[in-house]
Short mmCIF file of C-alpha atoms in Angstrom, two decimals:
data_model
loop_
_atom_site.label_atom_id
_atom_site.label_comp_id
_atom_site.label_asym_id
_atom_site.label_seq_id
_atom_site.Cartn_x
_atom_site.Cartn_y
_atom_site.Cartn_z
CA MET A 1 11.50 5.72 -4.18
CA ALA A 2 10.26 2.66 -2.31
CA LYS A 3 7.46 2.45 0.25
CA VAL A 4 8.73 0.53 3.27
CA LEU A 5 6.85 -0.47 6.40
CA LEU A 6 8.97 -1.63 9.34
CA VAL A 7 6.99 -3.68 11.84
CA ASN A 8 7.31 -4.34 15.55
CA PRO A 9 5.15 -7.49 15.95
CA PRO A 10 2.70 -7.87 18.84
CA PHE A 11 3.89 -9.43 22.06
CA TYR A 12 2.50 -7.72 25.15
CA ARG A 13 -0.92 -7.42 23.52
CA LEU A 14 -0.99 -11.21 23.50
CA LEU A 15 -0.63 -11.02 27.28
CA ASN A 16 -3.50 -8.53 27.62
CA SER A 17 -1.15 -5.57 27.98
CA HIS A 18 0.71 -3.53 25.36
CA TYR A 19 3.95 -1.67 24.53
CA ASN A 20 3.87 1.91 23.28
CA ALA A 21 7.57 2.70 22.95
CA ASN A 22 9.45 3.41 19.73
CA SER A 23 11.48 0.35 18.65
CA LEU A 24 14.93 1.80 18.03
CA GLY A 25 16.34 -0.91 15.77
CA ILE A 26 13.76 -0.41 13.04
CA ALA A 27 13.59 3.33 13.81
CA TYR A 28 17.25 3.63 12.80
CA VAL A 29 16.63 1.63 9.63
CA ALA A 30 13.64 3.82 8.75
CA ALA A 31 15.64 7.00 9.32
CA TYR A 32 18.46 5.76 7.09
CA LEU A 33 16.02 4.81 4.31
CA ASN A 34 14.30 8.18 4.57
CA SER A 35 17.64 9.97 4.37
CA ARG A 36 18.14 8.19 1.03
CA GLY A 37 14.84 9.44 -0.36
CA HIS A 38 12.59 6.48 0.40
CA ASP A 39 9.26 6.56 2.24
CA ALA A 40 9.77 4.42 5.36
CA TRP A 41 7.28 4.22 8.23
CA LEU A 42 7.09 2.40 11.55
CA TYR A 43 4.17 0.20 12.57
CA ASN A 44 4.04 -0.89 16.20
CA ALA A 45 1.51 -3.73 16.30
CA ASP A 46 1.90 -3.78 20.10
CA PHE A 47 0.49 -0.24 20.51
CA LEU A 48 -2.83 0.46 22.19
CA ASN A 49 -4.51 3.78 22.92
CA ASN A 50 -4.41 3.09 26.63
CA ASN A 51 -2.24 4.15 29.56
CA THR A 52 -3.01 1.16 31.77
CA PHE A 53 -0.68 -1.84 31.84
CA LEU A 54 -0.74 -5.18 33.60
CA LYS A 55 1.47 -5.58 36.62
CA GLN A 56 4.33 -8.02 36.22
CA LYS A 57 2.69 -10.65 38.40
CA ASN A 58 -0.31 -10.77 36.08
CA LEU A 59 1.89 -11.25 33.01
CA PHE A 60 3.02 -14.56 34.51
CA GLU A 61 -0.61 -15.52 35.04
CA GLY A 62 -1.55 -14.81 31.41
CA PHE A 63 0.56 -17.52 29.80
CA ASP A 64 -2.29 -19.90 28.99
CA ASN A 65 -4.30 -17.20 27.22
CA TYR A 66 -1.15 -16.09 25.40
CA LYS A 67 -0.64 -19.57 23.93
CA LYS A 68 -4.14 -19.56 22.42
CA PHE A 69 -3.20 -16.85 19.94
CA PHE A 70 -0.72 -19.18 18.28
CA GLN A 71 -3.25 -21.99 18.04
CA ASP A 72 -5.57 -19.84 15.90
CA ASP A 73 -3.99 -18.02 12.97
CA GLU A 74 -7.45 -16.64 12.11
CA ASN A 75 -7.64 -14.73 15.37
CA GLU A 76 -8.92 -11.21 14.76
CA LEU A 77 -5.66 -9.73 16.06
CA TRP A 78 -3.62 -11.33 13.26
CA ASN A 79 -6.15 -10.18 10.65
CA GLU A 80 -6.14 -6.66 12.09
CA ILE A 81 -2.35 -6.45 11.76
CA VAL A 82 -2.22 -7.82 8.21
CA ASP A 83 -5.01 -5.51 7.10
CA LYS A 84 -3.14 -2.55 8.57
CA ILE A 85 0.01 -3.54 6.66
CA ILE A 86 -1.93 -3.92 3.40
CA GLU A 87 -3.57 -0.54 3.94
CA PHE A 88 -0.11 1.03 3.78
CA GLU A 89 0.41 -0.45 0.28
CA PRO A 90 4.08 -1.29 0.89
CA ASP A 91 6.71 -2.39 -1.58
CA TRP A 92 8.74 -3.82 1.30
CA VAL A 93 7.90 -4.97 4.83
CA GLY A 94 10.59 -5.52 7.47
CA TYR A 95 10.15 -7.24 10.84
CA THR A 96 12.29 -6.82 13.93
CA SER A 97 12.78 -10.18 15.63
CA TYR A 98 13.67 -11.74 18.93
CA THR A 99 13.11 -15.37 19.83
CA ALA A 100 9.70 -15.02 21.50
CA ASN A 101 8.09 -13.16 18.56
CA ILE A 102 9.19 -15.51 15.76
CA SER A 103 5.87 -17.38 15.83
CA ALA A 104 3.99 -14.08 15.49
CA ILE A 105 6.15 -13.09 12.52
CA GLU A 106 5.52 -16.46 10.90
CA ILE A 107 1.74 -16.05 11.15
CA ILE A 108 1.72 -12.44 9.94
CA SER A 109 4.15 -12.97 7.06
CA LYS A 110 2.28 -16.06 5.85
CA LYS A 111 -1.04 -14.25 5.77
CA LEU A 112 0.52 -11.24 4.05
CA LYS A 113 2.18 -13.48 1.44
CA GLN A 114 -1.21 -15.06 0.68
CA LYS A 115 -2.96 -11.71 0.26
CA ARG A 116 -0.15 -9.62 -1.29
CA PRO A 117 2.50 -11.96 -2.74
CA ILE A 118 4.18 -9.09 -4.59
CA VAL A 119 5.31 -7.46 -1.31
CA LYS A 120 8.90 -8.32 -0.41
CA GLN A 121 9.35 -9.33 3.24
CA VAL A 122 12.54 -9.08 5.30
CA ILE A 123 13.38 -10.20 8.82
CA GLY A 124 16.16 -8.66 10.90
CA GLY A 125 17.06 -8.17 14.54
CA VAL A 126 18.51 -10.45 17.18
CA HIS A 127 16.94 -13.80 16.29
CA ALA A 128 17.41 -13.39 12.54
CA THR A 129 21.06 -12.57 13.16
CA LEU A 130 21.65 -15.66 15.27
CA ASP A 131 19.55 -18.12 13.27
CA HIS A 132 21.20 -18.45 9.86
CA GLU A 133 18.50 -20.94 8.83
CA ILE A 134 15.49 -18.72 9.58
CA LEU A 135 14.41 -18.58 5.92
CA ASN A 136 14.09 -22.36 5.89
CA LYS A 137 11.74 -22.10 8.87
CA ILE A 138 9.63 -19.15 7.72
CA ILE A 139 9.14 -19.70 4.00
CA SER A 140 6.96 -16.61 3.54
CA ILE A 141 9.95 -14.33 4.31
CA ASP A 142 12.08 -13.42 1.29
CA TYR A 143 15.31 -12.22 2.95
CA SER A 144 16.96 -12.08 6.34
CA ILE A 145 19.57 -9.61 7.54
CA GLN A 146 22.30 -10.52 9.98
CA ARG A 147 23.56 -7.83 12.34
CA GLU A 148 23.28 -4.07 11.64
CA GLY A 149 20.52 -3.46 9.12
CA GLU A 150 20.75 0.13 7.89
CA HIS A 151 23.04 -0.41 4.90
CA SER A 152 21.90 -3.94 4.01
CA MET A 153 18.20 -3.05 3.99
CA CYS A 154 18.84 0.06 1.93
CA GLU A 155 20.79 -1.90 -0.68
CA LEU A 156 17.96 -4.44 -0.89
CA VAL A 157 15.34 -1.73 -1.31
CA GLU A 158 17.44 0.01 -3.97
CA GLY A 159 17.61 -3.13 -6.09
CA LYS A 160 21.14 -4.40 -5.58
CA ASN A 161 21.52 -8.12 -6.21
CA PRO A 162 20.95 -9.80 -2.81
CA LYS A 163 23.77 -12.23 -3.56
CA ASN A 164 26.16 -9.29 -3.42
CA ILE A 165 24.86 -7.58 -0.27
CA GLN A 166 26.89 -8.24 2.85
CA GLY A 167 24.68 -9.41 5.71
CA VAL A 168 21.78 -10.60 3.53
CA VAL A 169 20.62 -14.21 3.37
CA SER A 170 18.63 -15.05 0.25
CA ARG A 171 17.41 -18.11 -1.62
CA SER A 172 18.52 -19.93 -4.74
CA GLN A 173 17.54 -23.19 -6.43
CA ASN A 174 20.34 -24.86 -4.49
CA GLY A 175 19.36 -23.55 -1.08
CA LEU A 176 20.16 -20.50 1.02
CA ILE A 177 22.87 -18.05 0.02
CA TYR A 178 24.81 -16.63 2.95
CA ASN A 179 26.84 -13.48 2.55
CA PHE A 180 28.46 -13.14 5.99
CA ASP A 181 27.33 -10.66 8.63
CA ALA A 182 26.63 -7.06 7.76
CA GLY A 183 29.72 -4.95 8.26
CA VAL A 184 30.12 -3.04 11.51
CA ILE A 185 29.21 0.63 11.06
CA GLN A 186 32.43 2.21 12.25
CA ASP A 187 31.17 5.71 13.03
CA ILE A 188 27.66 5.48 14.40
CA ASP A 189 27.71 9.24 15.08
CA ASN A 190 27.14 9.69 11.35
CA LEU A 191 23.87 7.74 11.26
CA PRO A 192 20.71 9.86 11.09
CA LEU A 193 18.79 10.01 14.36
CA PRO A 194 16.09 7.33 14.66
CA GLU A 195 12.70 8.00 13.07
CA ARG A 196 10.33 9.57 15.60
CA ASP A 197 7.52 10.95 13.44
CA LYS A 198 6.29 8.48 10.82
CA PHE A 199 4.11 6.10 12.85
CA TRP A 200 1.69 4.24 10.61
CA GLY A 201 -1.92 3.86 11.69
CA LEU A 202 -1.90 6.33 14.59
CA THR A 203 -3.89 9.53 14.94
CA SER A 204 -2.16 12.79 15.83
CA GLU A 205 -3.29 12.36 19.42
CA GLU A 206 -2.10 8.76 19.58
CA LYS A 207 1.33 9.76 18.31
CA LEU A 208 1.71 11.82 21.48
CA MET A 209 1.38 8.54 23.41
CA VAL A 210 4.40 6.97 21.72
CA ASP A 211 7.52 7.11 23.86
CA VAL A 212 10.10 8.66 21.55
CA SER A 213 12.58 9.22 24.38
CA TYR A 214 14.66 6.07 23.90
CA ILE A 215 18.32 6.78 23.07
CA CYS A 216 21.04 4.30 22.16
CA SER A 217 24.56 5.48 22.94
CA ILE A 218 26.34 2.11 22.57
CA ARG A 219 25.96 -0.73 20.10
CA GLY A 220 27.00 -3.95 21.73
CA CYS A 221 28.29 -5.17 25.07
CA PRO A 222 31.84 -6.27 25.97
CA TYR A 223 30.70 -8.80 28.60
CA ARG A 224 30.09 -12.54 28.22
CA CYS A 225 27.00 -13.48 30.30
CA ASN A 226 26.10 -16.89 28.89
CA TYR A 227 22.31 -16.41 29.15
CA CYS A 228 22.38 -13.20 27.08
CA ALA A 229 22.15 -12.94 23.29
CA SER A 230 24.04 -9.64 23.07
CA PRO A 231 27.59 -11.07 22.97
CA ALA A 232 26.68 -13.19 19.94
CA HIS A 233 24.36 -10.65 18.32
CA TRP A 234 26.77 -7.73 18.35
CA LYS A 235 30.06 -9.62 18.88
CA ARG A 236 31.87 -8.62 22.05
CA ASP A 237 34.92 -7.24 20.22
CA LYS A 238 32.78 -5.01 17.95
CA THR A 239 31.19 -2.74 20.57
CA GLN A 240 30.69 0.77 19.16
CA TYR A 241 30.42 3.96 21.23
CA ARG A 242 28.81 7.23 20.24
CA SER A 243 30.62 10.41 21.19
CA PRO A 244 29.38 12.27 24.28
CA LYS A 245 28.62 15.31 22.10
CA SER A 246 26.32 13.32 19.81
CA ILE A 247 24.39 12.05 22.85
CA ILE A 248 23.90 15.55 24.26
CA ASP A 249 22.84 16.79 20.82
CA GLU A 250 20.18 14.06 20.59
CA MET A 251 18.88 14.83 24.08
CA LEU A 252 18.56 18.50 23.14
CA TYR A 253 16.80 17.53 19.89
CA VAL A 254 14.26 15.35 21.71
CA LYS A 255 13.59 18.02 24.29
CA LYS A 256 13.13 20.81 21.74
CA LYS A 257 11.06 18.90 19.18
CA TYR A 258 8.95 16.54 21.31
CA TRP A 259 8.90 17.54 24.94
CA ASN A 260 7.61 21.03 24.26
CA MET A 261 4.41 19.58 22.83
CA LYS A 262 1.36 18.97 25.02
CA LYS A 263 1.98 15.43 26.10
CA GLU A 264 -0.10 13.66 28.70
CA TYR A 265 1.64 10.33 28.78
CA ASP A 266 5.18 9.13 28.24
CA PHE A 267 5.36 5.38 28.61
CA SER A 268 8.93 5.25 29.87
CA ALA A 269 7.96 7.29 32.88
CA SER A 270 6.55 6.57 36.32
CA SER A 271 4.62 3.40 37.05
CA ASN A 272 2.11 3.90 39.80
CA VAL A 273 -0.21 1.31 41.16
CA LYS A 274 -3.78 1.86 39.99
CA SER A 275 -5.37 -1.31 41.23
CA LYS A 276 -4.51 -4.84 42.22
CA ASN A 277 -3.79 -5.94 38.66
CA GLU A 278 -2.83 -2.80 36.76
CA LEU A 279 -0.26 -0.04 36.49
CA ILE A 280 -1.21 3.41 35.31
CA ILE A 281 1.56 5.49 33.80
CA GLU A 282 1.20 9.22 34.34
CA ASP A 283 4.13 11.53 33.95
CA ASN A 284 5.77 13.78 31.43
CA SER A 285 9.03 12.79 29.74
CA THR A 286 12.01 10.65 30.64
CA ILE A 287 15.02 9.77 28.49
CA TYR A 288 15.76 6.05 28.53
CA PHE A 289 19.30 5.05 27.57
CA VAL A 290 18.59 1.56 26.27
CA ASP A 291 22.23 0.44 25.96
CA ASP A 292 23.00 -2.97 27.42
CA ILE A 293 25.29 -1.10 29.82
CA PHE A 294 25.27 2.70 29.72
CA THR A 295 28.15 2.93 32.21
CA VAL A 296 30.72 0.71 30.44
CA HIS A 297 33.65 3.17 30.63
CA LYS A 298 33.92 5.28 33.76
CA GLU A 299 35.71 8.22 32.16
CA ARG A 300 33.28 8.29 29.24
CA ILE A 301 30.24 8.24 31.51
CA LYS A 302 31.71 10.97 33.70
CA GLN A 303 32.22 13.14 30.62
CA ILE A 304 28.60 12.58 29.54
CA LEU A 305 27.27 13.37 33.02
CA HIS A 306 29.34 16.56 33.28
CA MET A 307 28.04 17.65 29.87
CA ILE A 308 24.42 17.06 30.92
CA ILE A 309 25.04 19.18 34.01
CA ASP A 310 27.04 21.91 32.25
CA ASN A 311 24.42 22.25 29.49
CA LYS A 312 21.68 22.54 32.14
CA LEU A 313 19.46 20.14 30.22
CA GLY A 314 17.01 19.71 33.09
CA MET A 315 15.93 16.31 31.75
CA LYS A 316 15.02 13.21 33.71
CA TRP A 317 16.62 10.00 32.50
CA LYS A 318 17.22 6.36 33.35
CA CYS A 319 19.71 3.74 32.21
CA GLU A 320 21.00 0.18 32.49
CA ALA A 321 24.23 -0.32 34.47
CA ARG A 322 26.48 -2.77 36.30
CA THR A 323 27.29 -2.27 39.95
CA ASP A 324 31.03 -2.78 39.40
CA HIS A 325 31.09 0.30 37.14
CA LEU A 326 29.86 2.60 39.88
CA ASP A 327 31.87 4.71 42.26
CA LYS A 328 30.93 7.52 44.62
CA GLU A 329 31.65 10.27 42.09
CA ILE A 330 29.59 8.65 39.32
CA CYS A 331 26.59 8.11 41.58
CA GLN A 332 26.68 11.70 42.80
CA LEU A 333 27.01 12.98 39.22
CA MET A 334 24.07 10.79 38.17
CA LYS A 335 21.90 12.40 40.82
CA LYS A 336 22.96 15.91 39.85
CA ALA A 337 22.48 15.18 36.14
CA GLY A 338 18.85 14.15 36.60
CA CYS A 339 18.99 10.35 36.79
CA ILE A 340 15.76 9.02 38.27
CA ARG A 341 16.41 5.28 37.81
CA VAL A 342 19.33 2.90 37.34
CA LYS A 343 18.43 -0.62 36.20
CA LEU A 344 20.79 -3.20 37.66
CA GLY A 345 21.01 -6.81 36.53
CA PHE A 346 21.72 -8.60 39.82
CA GLU A 347 20.27 -11.87 38.42
CA SER A 348 21.14 -14.03 41.45
CA GLY A 349 22.09 -13.79 45.11
CA SER A 350 24.19 -16.94 44.86
CA ASP A 351 27.86 -16.44 44.04
CA ARG A 352 27.94 -20.00 42.74
CA ILE A 353 25.26 -19.20 40.18
CA LEU A 354 26.85 -15.86 39.27
CA LYS A 355 30.09 -17.65 38.48
CA MET A 356 28.30 -20.36 36.50
CA ILE A 357 26.50 -17.82 34.28
CA GLU A 358 29.78 -15.90 33.73
CA LYS A 359 28.36 -12.69 35.15
CA ASP A 360 31.85 -11.50 36.20
CA GLU A 361 30.36 -9.83 39.28
CA THR A 362 30.02 -10.99 42.87
CA THR A 363 27.34 -10.33 45.44
CA ASP A 364 29.85 -8.12 47.28
CA ASP A 365 30.27 -6.01 44.11
CA MET A 366 26.50 -5.72 43.91
CA ARG A 367 26.04 -4.78 47.56
CA HIS A 368 28.65 -2.07 47.22
CA GLY A 369 27.15 -0.61 44.04
CA ALA A 370 23.63 -0.61 45.47
CA LYS A 371 24.90 1.08 48.63
CA LEU A 372 26.57 3.84 46.58
CA LEU A 373 23.32 4.54 44.72
CA ARG A 374 21.30 4.64 47.94
CA GLU A 375 23.78 7.04 49.50
CA ALA A 376 23.51 9.31 46.44
CA ASN A 377 19.69 9.03 46.60
CA VAL A 378 19.44 7.52 43.12
CA PRO A 379 16.56 4.98 42.83
CA TYR A 380 17.29 1.63 41.24
CA THR A 381 15.48 -1.39 39.84
CA GLY A 382 16.76 -4.87 40.66
CA TYR A 383 16.55 -7.49 37.90
CA PHE A 384 16.54 -11.09 39.09
CA MET A 385 16.18 -14.48 37.41
CA ALA A 386 15.35 -17.94 38.65
CA GLY A 387 15.59 -21.34 36.99
CA PHE A 388 19.25 -21.50 35.98
CA PRO A 389 20.57 -25.00 35.27
CA SER A 390 21.63 -26.77 38.49
CA GLU A 391 20.15 -23.96 40.63
CA THR A 392 18.83 -25.37 43.91
CA ASP A 393 16.26 -24.24 46.44
CA ASP A 394 19.15 -23.04 48.57
CA ASP A 395 20.54 -20.92 45.70
CA LEU A 396 17.13 -19.38 45.04
CA ARG A 397 16.58 -18.68 48.74
CA GLN A 398 19.91 -16.84 48.70
CA THR A 399 18.52 -14.77 45.82
CA ILE A 400 15.32 -14.02 47.74
CA GLU A 401 17.22 -12.89 50.84
CA PHE A 402 19.72 -10.90 48.79
CA ALA A 403 16.91 -9.17 46.89
CA LYS A 404 15.34 -8.07 50.15
CA GLU A 405 18.72 -6.97 51.48
CA ILE A 406 19.56 -4.63 48.60
CA LYS A 407 16.20 -2.83 49.03
CA ALA A 408 15.55 -2.06 45.37
CA ASP A 409 12.84 0.49 44.61
CA TYR A 410 11.40 -1.92 42.06
CA TYR A 411 11.90 -5.65 41.43
CA SER A 412 11.76 -7.03 37.91
CA LEU A 413 11.53 -10.82 38.10
CA SER A 414 12.08 -13.44 35.41
CA VAL A 415 12.21 -17.19 35.03
CA LEU A 416 15.07 -18.18 32.74
CA ALA A 417 14.26 -18.86 29.08
CA PRO A 418 17.56 -19.60 27.28
CA TYR A 419 17.31 -17.49 24.14
CA TYR A 420 18.22 -19.02 20.81
CA GLY A 421 21.87 -18.44 19.94
CA THR A 422 23.12 -17.94 23.48
CA LYS A 423 25.88 -20.10 24.90
CA MET A 424 23.45 -21.42 27.50
CA TYR A 425 20.96 -22.45 24.78
CA TYR A 426 23.52 -24.68 23.09
CA ASP A 427 24.93 -25.97 26.37
CA MET A 428 21.45 -27.06 27.47
CA ILE A 429 20.77 -28.84 24.17
CA GLU A 430 24.04 -30.76 24.62
CA GLU A 431 22.81 -31.79 28.07
CA GLY A 432 19.64 -33.22 26.57
CA PHE A 433 17.09 -30.42 26.96
CA GLU A 434 14.92 -30.29 23.85
CA LEU A 435 14.86 -26.50 23.54
CA ASP A 436 15.01 -26.84 19.76
CA LYS A 437 11.67 -28.66 19.93
CA LYS A 438 9.96 -25.90 21.92
CA PRO A 439 7.64 -23.45 20.10
CA TRP A 440 9.36 -20.09 19.76
CA GLU A 441 6.64 -18.27 21.68
CA TYR A 442 7.67 -20.10 24.86
CA PHE A 443 10.98 -18.23 24.97
CA PHE A 444 10.15 -15.28 27.15
CA HIS A 445 10.82 -14.62 30.80
CA GLN A 446 7.28 -14.45 32.12
CA THR A 447 6.03 -17.96 31.33
CA GLY A 448 6.69 -19.16 34.88
CA ASP A 449 8.01 -22.43 33.44
CA LEU A 450 11.31 -23.90 34.64
CA MET A 451 12.66 -24.71 31.18
CA VAL A 452 16.08 -26.12 32.12
CA ASN A 453 15.79 -26.79 35.84
CA HIS A 454 14.33 -29.84 37.61
CA THR A 455 15.54 -29.11 41.13
CA ILE A 456 13.79 -25.92 42.27
CA SER A 457 10.58 -26.62 44.16
CA GLN A 458 7.34 -24.86 43.24
CA GLN A 459 7.11 -23.56 46.81
CA VAL A 460 10.43 -21.72 46.64
CA LEU A 461 9.67 -20.48 43.13
CA LYS A 462 6.43 -19.07 44.47
CA GLU A 463 8.35 -17.31 47.27
CA TYR A 464 10.67 -15.83 44.65
CA LEU A 465 7.82 -14.53 42.48
CA ALA A 466 6.23 -13.02 45.58
CA LEU A 467 9.06 -10.47 45.62
CA SER A 468 6.96 -8.56 43.09
CA ASP A 469 4.53 -7.81 45.91
CA LEU A 470 7.14 -5.44 47.29
CA ASN A 471 6.54 -3.24 44.24
CA SER A 472 2.98 -2.52 45.32
CA VAL A 473 4.18 -0.31 48.15
CA ARG A 474 6.90 1.50 46.26
CA LYS A 475 6.01 4.06 43.62
CA GLY A 476 8.67 5.12 41.21
CA TYR A 477 10.25 4.75 37.81
CA VAL A 478 10.53 1.15 36.68
#
């Protein structure tokens, strides 16, 4: 039996906020390891015993303070995290990665290697999948895993030769050894449910503050948006769908085992304004379907919604969707089935930009879908981005007016950061943008920097970011 600690590195804590949800990628890996007799735990280094979060506008304003963490690898936060890992006495440590947290992983893994060189360290997740050379950049990491990690990590932990494990990148005297991507897990219904109990470093009371209500019903996304890492991470032709029955079974399991406990806070739930700069989250429990697009197939989603209704689950839930997947029947079923929030990626109000980013939706599609949700009385969040290559003030003003027109209950605003491995990332490098010279920590959507755009004025960008002020008068589920 191996002792394994799977780590979600800090990110929001560096911005003076925090993130208390269960990270599903490593939660699935932990559950699979535990089903094989190992002792795998989850450590969320972004957790704080606090129910107050910064408002989105203040995240943008915290960028300068955020950068200071990476200029001081002796900051007490890094030492706190490494000490917590060492306290666990692990045989193996695994990190979940995306582009913006690579610098954090580098600092943590280096310090851990110095203090406990015997511990084997592994990096997986989106960035590790897309960056085949990550071990040459973070020398303190022993192995990386590309794509789905359950089987590959288990084979590593159980002592199989890394050279013979599909999906594992390892080292030799002659350089890195690549062994292709991990194989697609054909029947994801057969995977054990994600780990929801073994949270390292938390008291019994603090464990009640962890949002264990995230559910993944789809692995992958069949669309091609060129700013998104999902098509490359999962491969568009490899999208896997869980059966409706398995989804209902997991909802029932979460309700029976976790929602019947005394639980003051569930951090996927309502976000209500506490003060000028903070959100306080006070509610009970809400399922969050974290699929890239929960509503991919209309007949499948209708079957799931009917099953939620027929089983009288009485559970609130929210999801990600596309407007062109919605029709009147689906929206009405969503309302009846307990949906309290649909998250819609509008991105832009300019059809020119939508075409350029290969969104495969038009503003007319989006207007129609938003109208259907309003008519069914289903609240929705509008996701928007600014700073696309060649985007002009006129394009962004179209986005601002469109955002106001669709009357979202909440606006989530971003400034484009082309993630490593996306089509847009490579296109921008070919055009001369030195994204490969940027520190990894700069690649997140709340820096406020126009990374690949020289045409949008600061005045119009400020008008765009001011859309977040509309959130201060609308309470609801973000």
